[in-house]
Amino acid sequence: MTASLVPPSAARRPFSLTRHGITVEDPWSWLRDPSYPEVKDPDVLAYLEAENSFFESAMRPHKALTDTLFAEMKGRIKEDDRSVPQKDGDYVYWRAFEVGAQYRKWYRRHVNGGEDQLILDEPALAEGHEYFRLGAMSVSPDGRYLAYAIDNDGSERFEARVKDLFTGELLPEVISDTLSSLVWTSDSRGLIYGIANENWRTDNARLHWIGQPVETDVELFHEDDDGFRVSVGLTSSEKWIVIATGDHVTTEVWLLPAGNPTAEPLLVSARKPGREYEVDEHDGTLYIRTNDIHPNFRLVKAPLSAPGEWEEVIAPDPHFYLTDFTLFKGFYVTEGRQDGLDQIELRDYETHSAKRLSFPEASYSASLDDNPEYDVTKLRIGYESMVTPDTIYDYHLATGELEVLKVQEIPSGYDASRYATERLMIPARDGTPIPVSIVYPRDLPRDGSAPLHLYGYGAYGIAMEPGFSTSRLSLLERGFAFALAHIRGGDDLGQQWYLDGKLDKRTNTFNDFVDVAKGLIERGYTSKGRISISGGSAGGELMGAVINSDPDLWGAVVAHVPFVDVLNTMLDASLPLTPGEWPEWGNPIEDKAAFETILSYDPYSNVKAQAYPPLMVTAGLNDPRVTYWEPAKWVAKLRATKTDDNILLLKTNMGAGHGGKSGRFESLHETAEEFAFILWQLGVTQ
């Protein structure tokens, strides 16, 4: 390390906690500002700024590479891109970017013709703000009002406004701290929403009447369990407002007539620990997707008059994971994964027999796209793979034709024939085959000399879809292979796959990732030290765990907003997410076994005196999901403990949150920085 690149050093301040007779030292706990979500402690801010300065100094010699990567990535984006228009009621809607714009504009046109109408101007709303994100947005049934919510600092506390689309005027009422969908009543006079409480938890559903003071809004539903969160929605028929409450493992649903939102709510079925369900309605019959008897879910139905009396429609299948269903007037669609591959099936209401759509590739991502209307003759479908750009189809129900509406355009050019994609099965140490989606140049040598980037997440039952990425091409064009590890903890192979990577089985996730890397080495795709890895949030926890356990495998590591201080966060019930997270990680406050399990893998607690690979870490000062001090404490401890001279960088976005910088080019620049770091560390210079 040169004199100009002396890393910051965070002071140790004695602090410890004792629980279940076990004492844990935490000398960097002071990096949590007690005034959070405000961060004003001068020592904390000074440390974060020092780390940011160090990051800038370390990356400055690689600015030309970063700029080259950014130019490549930007050149693959159609700047004046627009979505495929879609009819919804009396209007056709679409969104479009203008050349050079960071954000979209939203338009509509009456089905009978007339001029295009700009209904929402994101660039104008974002002007003057370092960060901007559009949250929920919804047009009223009569087409007059647009409700939308925006976040200007990354804190995910949205401000909702209502615009009169007939006059262009912004209505005076402002709803602060929304954290939900915005759902209209059927008469277009009322808006259902939820607000975040002081702990950033949505524990309510509220009703706002247009033109009335927000202070007079009525609470329609309140949730008393600190671990549950409330969401609001609308059935496909738009006859019923859906109020759902739940945590990661248990749900409960209530229904309100969309034409009479102050009526007595209808409870579908009282919550039962460990049972999840979701509800839609068709002609007075409720359809319910639930995991009540099998982790892969089944579909049942019940009359509105007896919503808790469930009759099976589609039985659970150990090989088919039912992930979603969508009701239309004359038929319905089920979506799921057959042995991990996406499937879309059309079904009739009488026999419930399935017509499955077929797709040509061995590994792909396919799902329903934007289908806002209830009575349709065609379905909008999205499809992509690791070599096939995002493609939008209309599936014509009468003929079975898949009509191509749009293929993602890559202005700088793209030749899919230069690349190959495979779906591998690599055994984990316990013998479980782990799926791996991989894309690589067709001329990739299989002698271990090629660099490879491995990405993973493995939490919350979230699957990693083998989709297309224009940014990824910058690695492929430099001779990389790129692999997605479909490790346990996600639901890639069904709900059981998720259950086998959480709570006391959490270490399966980390072991799977390491074993996939070793399997790729054995197959000649790469070699030890030629692998770069990345993950964010819970995927950042994965990064922290695998560099503790197998540091010599990795040539470069990028951990985005990493959830690495798991034990301390799960011990603090005052933090926004903690009570709702106990079903995922365990409750170390009450459960000694959970405490010991988390302590055994917690990345921050398990930093040790050993050599670590080169590491780039990101954080967001306003991040409510993974608070900024988690990555800051982790980096501080690594700096004080590790025995190597490898580079360790921390970049904290001082005006952003969990997702990093906003805007399509600002976020692209952060990807270019990440790739420049990887190429630098792996010695790929072109």
XYZ file of N, CA, C and O in Angstrom, residues 341-343 357-366 383-385 387-388 391 393 402 421:
88
model
N -37.646 -24.690 -13.863
C -37.804 -23.918 -15.097
C -39.199 -23.305 -15.172
O -40.207 -23.982 -14.926
N -39.273 -22.026 -15.545
C -40.535 -21.295 -15.593
C -41.539 -21.949 -16.538
O -41.184 -22.365 -17.648
N -42.790 -21.992 -16.102
C -43.881 -22.510 -16.917
C -45.080 -21.571 -16.795
O -45.352 -21.027 -15.728
N -47.612 -23.335 -22.276
C -46.861 -22.692 -23.345
C -45.458 -23.290 -23.399
O -44.875 -23.620 -22.354
N -44.930 -23.438 -24.597
C -43.592 -24.019 -24.741
C -42.583 -22.943 -25.111
O -42.900 -21.991 -25.835
N -41.358 -23.103 -24.613
C -40.271 -22.167 -24.879
C -39.054 -22.958 -25.346
O -38.829 -24.099 -24.915
N -38.239 -22.372 -26.224
C -37.242 -23.166 -26.949
C -35.943 -23.454 -26.213
O -35.251 -24.405 -26.565
N -35.583 -22.671 -25.198
C -34.247 -22.801 -24.631
C -34.245 -23.669 -23.367
O -35.269 -23.851 -22.714
N -33.058 -24.177 -23.042
C -32.930 -25.067 -21.883
C -32.957 -24.309 -20.570
O -33.273 -24.872 -19.522
N -32.619 -23.037 -20.612
C -32.631 -22.193 -19.414
C -33.132 -20.822 -19.824
O -32.617 -20.226 -20.781
N -34.144 -20.300 -19.130
C -34.780 -19.059 -19.544
C -35.601 -18.497 -18.388
O -35.764 -19.141 -17.344
N -36.164 -17.322 -18.610
C -37.094 -16.703 -17.673
C -38.327 -16.272 -18.456
O -38.205 -15.573 -19.469
N -39.505 -16.703 -18.016
C -40.744 -16.374 -18.720
C -41.849 -16.126 -17.709
O -41.953 -16.827 -16.702
N -40.272 -12.723 -22.016
C -39.361 -13.868 -22.119
C -37.934 -13.364 -22.323
O -37.703 -12.392 -23.045
N -36.976 -14.037 -21.686
C -35.563 -13.756 -21.911
C -34.752 -14.936 -21.408
O -35.263 -15.806 -20.689
N -33.500 -14.976 -21.822
C -32.567 -15.961 -21.290
C -31.215 -15.272 -21.133
O -31.083 -14.076 -21.403
N -28.803 -15.513 -23.019
C -28.299 -15.105 -24.334
C -29.372 -14.424 -25.185
O -29.060 -13.872 -26.237
N -30.622 -14.454 -24.761
C -31.725 -13.871 -25.526
C -32.217 -12.599 -24.859
O -32.683 -12.633 -23.719
N -37.786 -10.057 -24.530
C -38.717 -10.104 -25.655
C -40.145 -10.054 -25.122
O -40.494 -10.781 -24.196
N -44.139 -10.545 -25.988
C -45.061 -11.213 -26.896
C -46.498 -10.881 -26.538
O -46.813 -10.588 -25.385
N -47.830 -16.835 -30.889
C -47.006 -15.914 -30.095
C -46.513 -14.810 -31.022
O -45.640 -15.029 -31.870
N -25.173 -20.831 -23.475
C -25.683 -20.896 -22.109
C -26.039 -22.339 -21.784
O -26.466 -23.101 -22.658
